[in-house]
mmCIF file of C-alpha atoms and ligand atoms in Angstrom:
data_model
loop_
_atom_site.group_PDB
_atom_site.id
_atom_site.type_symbol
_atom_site.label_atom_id
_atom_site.label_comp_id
_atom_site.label_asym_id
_atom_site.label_seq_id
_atom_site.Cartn_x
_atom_site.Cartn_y
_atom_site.Cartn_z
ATOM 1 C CA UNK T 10 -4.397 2.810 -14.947
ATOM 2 C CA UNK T 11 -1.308 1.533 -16.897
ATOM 3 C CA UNK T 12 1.273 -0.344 -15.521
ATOM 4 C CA UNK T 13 4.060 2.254 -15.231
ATOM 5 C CA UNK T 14 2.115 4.911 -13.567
ATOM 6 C CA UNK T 15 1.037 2.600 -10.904
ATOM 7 C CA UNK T 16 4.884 1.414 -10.851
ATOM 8 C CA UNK T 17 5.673 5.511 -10.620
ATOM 9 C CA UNK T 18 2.928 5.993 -8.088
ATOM 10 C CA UNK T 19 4.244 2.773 -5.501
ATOM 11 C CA UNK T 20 8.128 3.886 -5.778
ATOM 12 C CA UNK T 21 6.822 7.153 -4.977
ATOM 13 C CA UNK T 22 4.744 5.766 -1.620
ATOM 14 C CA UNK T 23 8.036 3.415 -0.818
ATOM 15 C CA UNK T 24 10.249 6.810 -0.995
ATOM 16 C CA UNK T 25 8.114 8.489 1.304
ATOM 17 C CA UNK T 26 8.088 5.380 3.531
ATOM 18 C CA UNK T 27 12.052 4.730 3.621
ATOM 19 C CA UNK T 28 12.533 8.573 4.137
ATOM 20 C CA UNK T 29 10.099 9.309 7.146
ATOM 21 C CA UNK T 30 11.623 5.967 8.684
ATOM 22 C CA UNK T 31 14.975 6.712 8.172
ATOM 23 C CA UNK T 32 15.419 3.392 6.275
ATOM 24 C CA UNK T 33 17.857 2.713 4.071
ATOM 25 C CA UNK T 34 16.790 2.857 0.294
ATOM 26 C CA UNK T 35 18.584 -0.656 -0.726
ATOM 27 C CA UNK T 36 18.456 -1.888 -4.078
ATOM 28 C CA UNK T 37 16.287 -4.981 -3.471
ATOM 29 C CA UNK T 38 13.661 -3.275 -2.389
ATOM 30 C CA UNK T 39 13.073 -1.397 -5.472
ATOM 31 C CA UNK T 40 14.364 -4.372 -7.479
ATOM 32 C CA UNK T 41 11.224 -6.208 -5.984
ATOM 33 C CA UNK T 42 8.868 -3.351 -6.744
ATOM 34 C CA UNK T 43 9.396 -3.318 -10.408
ATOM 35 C CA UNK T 44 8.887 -7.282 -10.376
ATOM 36 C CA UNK T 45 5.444 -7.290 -9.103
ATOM 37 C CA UNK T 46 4.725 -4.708 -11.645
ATOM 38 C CA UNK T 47 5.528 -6.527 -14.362
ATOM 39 C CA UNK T 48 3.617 -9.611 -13.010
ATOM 40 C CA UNK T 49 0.454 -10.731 -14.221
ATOM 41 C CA UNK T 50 -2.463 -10.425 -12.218
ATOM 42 C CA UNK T 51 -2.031 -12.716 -9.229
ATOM 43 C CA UNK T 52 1.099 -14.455 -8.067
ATOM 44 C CA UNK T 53 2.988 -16.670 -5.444
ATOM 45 C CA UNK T 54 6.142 -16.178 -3.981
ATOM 46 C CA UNK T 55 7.845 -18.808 -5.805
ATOM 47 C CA UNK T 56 6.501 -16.963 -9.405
ATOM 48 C CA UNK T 57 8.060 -13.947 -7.854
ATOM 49 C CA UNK T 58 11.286 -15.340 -6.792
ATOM 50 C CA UNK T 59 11.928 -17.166 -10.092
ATOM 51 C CA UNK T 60 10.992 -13.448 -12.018
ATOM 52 C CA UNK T 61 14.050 -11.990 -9.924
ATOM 53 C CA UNK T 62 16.400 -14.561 -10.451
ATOM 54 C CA UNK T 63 15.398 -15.503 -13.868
ATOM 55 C CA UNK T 64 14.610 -12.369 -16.479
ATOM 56 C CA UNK T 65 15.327 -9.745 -14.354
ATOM 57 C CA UNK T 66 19.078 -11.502 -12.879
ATOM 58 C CA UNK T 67 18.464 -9.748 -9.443
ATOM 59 C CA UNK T 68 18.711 -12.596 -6.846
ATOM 60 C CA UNK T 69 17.245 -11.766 -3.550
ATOM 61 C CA UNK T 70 17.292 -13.830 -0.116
ATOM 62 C CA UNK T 71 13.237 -15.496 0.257
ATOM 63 C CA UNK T 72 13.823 -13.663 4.323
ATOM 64 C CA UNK T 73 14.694 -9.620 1.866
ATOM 65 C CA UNK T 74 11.490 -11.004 -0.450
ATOM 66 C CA UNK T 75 9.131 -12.074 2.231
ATOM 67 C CA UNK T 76 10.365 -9.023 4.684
ATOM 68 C CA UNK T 77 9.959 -6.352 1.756
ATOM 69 C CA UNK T 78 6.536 -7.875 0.638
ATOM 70 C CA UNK T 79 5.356 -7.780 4.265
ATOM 71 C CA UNK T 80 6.214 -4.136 3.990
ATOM 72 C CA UNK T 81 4.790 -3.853 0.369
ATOM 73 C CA UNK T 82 1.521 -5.080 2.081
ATOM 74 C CA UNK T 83 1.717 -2.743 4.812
ATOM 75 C CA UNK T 84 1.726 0.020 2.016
ATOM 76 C CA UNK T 85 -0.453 -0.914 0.174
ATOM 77 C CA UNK T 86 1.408 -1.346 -2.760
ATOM 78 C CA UNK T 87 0.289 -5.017 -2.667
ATOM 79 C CA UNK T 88 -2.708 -6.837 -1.767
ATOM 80 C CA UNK T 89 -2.197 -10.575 -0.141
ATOM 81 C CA UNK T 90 -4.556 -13.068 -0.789
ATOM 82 C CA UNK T 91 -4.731 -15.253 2.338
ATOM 83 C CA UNK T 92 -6.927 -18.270 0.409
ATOM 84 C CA UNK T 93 -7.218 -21.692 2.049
ATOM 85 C CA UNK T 94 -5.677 -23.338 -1.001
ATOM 86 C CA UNK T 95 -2.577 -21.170 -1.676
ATOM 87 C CA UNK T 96 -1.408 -17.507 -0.807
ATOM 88 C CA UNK T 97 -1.419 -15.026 -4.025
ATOM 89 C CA UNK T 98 -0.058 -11.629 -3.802
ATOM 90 C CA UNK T 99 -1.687 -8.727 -6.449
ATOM 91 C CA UNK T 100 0.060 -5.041 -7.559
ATOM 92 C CA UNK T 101 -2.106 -2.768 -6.375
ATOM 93 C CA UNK T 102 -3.747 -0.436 -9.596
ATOM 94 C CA UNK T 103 -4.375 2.756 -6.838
ATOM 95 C CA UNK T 104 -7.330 4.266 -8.852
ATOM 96 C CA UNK T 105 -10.388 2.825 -10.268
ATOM 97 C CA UNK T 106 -10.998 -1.120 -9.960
ATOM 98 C CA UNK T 107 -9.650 -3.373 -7.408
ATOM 99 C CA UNK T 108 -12.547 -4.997 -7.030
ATOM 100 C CA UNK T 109 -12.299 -8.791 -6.266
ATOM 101 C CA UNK T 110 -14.352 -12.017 -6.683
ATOM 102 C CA UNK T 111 -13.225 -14.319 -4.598
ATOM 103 C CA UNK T 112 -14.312 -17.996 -4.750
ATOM 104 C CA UNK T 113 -14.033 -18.926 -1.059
ATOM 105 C CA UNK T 114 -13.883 -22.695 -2.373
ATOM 106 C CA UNK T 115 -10.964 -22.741 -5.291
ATOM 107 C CA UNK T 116 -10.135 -19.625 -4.433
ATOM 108 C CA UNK T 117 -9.711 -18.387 -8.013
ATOM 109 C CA UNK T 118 -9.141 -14.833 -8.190
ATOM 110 C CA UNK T 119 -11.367 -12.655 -10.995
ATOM 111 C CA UNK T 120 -10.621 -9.203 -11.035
ATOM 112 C CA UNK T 121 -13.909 -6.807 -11.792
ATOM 113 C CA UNK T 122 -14.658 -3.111 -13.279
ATOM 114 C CA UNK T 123 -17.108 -1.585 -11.983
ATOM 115 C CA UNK T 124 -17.960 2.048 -12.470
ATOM 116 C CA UNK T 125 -21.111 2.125 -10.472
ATOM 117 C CA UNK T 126 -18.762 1.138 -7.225
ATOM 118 C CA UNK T 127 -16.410 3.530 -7.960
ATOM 119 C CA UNK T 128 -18.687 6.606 -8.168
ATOM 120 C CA UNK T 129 -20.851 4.978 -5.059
ATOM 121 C CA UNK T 130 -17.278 5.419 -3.033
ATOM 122 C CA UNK T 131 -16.701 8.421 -5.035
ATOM 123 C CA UNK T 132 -19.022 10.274 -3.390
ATOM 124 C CA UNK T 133 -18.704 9.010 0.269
ATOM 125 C CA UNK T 134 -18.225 11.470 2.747
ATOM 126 C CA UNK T 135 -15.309 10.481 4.711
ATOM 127 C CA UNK T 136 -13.936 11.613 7.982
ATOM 128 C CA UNK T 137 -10.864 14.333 8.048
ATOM 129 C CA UNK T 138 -9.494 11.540 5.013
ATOM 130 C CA UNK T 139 -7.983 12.050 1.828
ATOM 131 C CA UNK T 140 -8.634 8.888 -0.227
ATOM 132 C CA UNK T 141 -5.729 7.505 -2.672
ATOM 133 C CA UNK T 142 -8.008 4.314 -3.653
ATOM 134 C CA UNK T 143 -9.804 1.206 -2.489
ATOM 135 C CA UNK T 144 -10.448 -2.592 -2.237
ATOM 136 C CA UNK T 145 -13.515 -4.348 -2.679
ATOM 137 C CA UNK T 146 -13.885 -8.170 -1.943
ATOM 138 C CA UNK T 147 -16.857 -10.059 -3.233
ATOM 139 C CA UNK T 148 -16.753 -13.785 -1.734
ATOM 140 C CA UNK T 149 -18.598 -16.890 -2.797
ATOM 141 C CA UNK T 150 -18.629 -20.164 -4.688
ATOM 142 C CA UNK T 151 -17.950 -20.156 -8.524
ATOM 143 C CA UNK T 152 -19.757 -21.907 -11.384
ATOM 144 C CA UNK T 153 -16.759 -24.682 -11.474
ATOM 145 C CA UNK T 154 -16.904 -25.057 -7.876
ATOM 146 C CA UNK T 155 -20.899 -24.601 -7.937
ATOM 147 C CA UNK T 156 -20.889 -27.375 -10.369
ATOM 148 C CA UNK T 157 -18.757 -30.005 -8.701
ATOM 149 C CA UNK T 158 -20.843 -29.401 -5.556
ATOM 150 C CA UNK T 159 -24.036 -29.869 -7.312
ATOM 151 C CA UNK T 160 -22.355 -33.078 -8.987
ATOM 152 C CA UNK T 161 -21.337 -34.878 -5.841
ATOM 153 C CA UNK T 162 -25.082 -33.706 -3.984
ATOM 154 C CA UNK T 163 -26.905 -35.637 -6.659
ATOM 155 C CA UNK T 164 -23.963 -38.721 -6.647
ATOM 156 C CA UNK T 165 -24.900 -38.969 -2.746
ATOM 157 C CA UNK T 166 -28.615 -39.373 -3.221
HETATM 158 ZN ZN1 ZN O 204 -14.089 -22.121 -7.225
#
């Protein structure tokens, strides 16, 4: 899905959101939201923060960021990537692939396509649900990783 729909799609779920919850619609919030959808792929906090305050000159508090991307999580207009290493946060694409392989080691972050997954949910009978998308994780070890492993085994013998 491109970019701006998915942008058009979240403002749309954070509208709802703010509405039903009688929340004010500040301008940070929707400052942050078109930041993460101009990010690239996976990013930290700090990448985040220095988008907003850099290129886009909208300076935000790090207690407005981390409070709105808590929320953003809870929407599901962001994924968060709790890895042992780091924590990564992703723009959620809402249809078709968000399917993640996730090296449980580096935890490098390769996003997949996948069309046989998608029809497989597709056609999953679901329980009084109507689906907007989904998230599949894939964990494991990879080849760097696999490598080094292998590397320091055979040093040890
Ligand atoms: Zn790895």
């Amino acid at each position: 899905m491109e970019q701006n729909v998915a942008r058009d799609k979240a403002k749309a779920l954070l509208n709802d959101y703010l509405e039903m919850n009688n929340h004010r619609k500040t301008p940070e919030r929707y400052a942050i939201l078109d930041a993460i959808a101009s990010m690239d792929e996976q990013f930290s906090l700090d990448q985040l923060m220095e988008k907003l305050t850099g290129e886009l000159r909208f300076p935000v508090s790090r207690a407005t960021l981390y409070n709105t991307m808590n929320l953003f999580v809870k929407l599901r207009i962001v994924f968060r990537h709790r890895l042992a290493s780091k924590t990564t946060y992703e723009f959620c694409q809402f249809e078709g692939g968000n399917i993640h392989q996730v090296c449980s080691n580096c935890g490098k972050i390769v996003l997949l396509q996948s069309s046989e997954v998608e029809d497989a949910i597709e056609k999953m009978r679901l329980k009084r649900f109507k689906r907007d998308g989904f998230a599949v994780y894939i964990y494991g070890i990879c080849s760097t990783c696999q490598a080094k492993i292998t590397r320091k085994k055979n040093n040890e013998k």
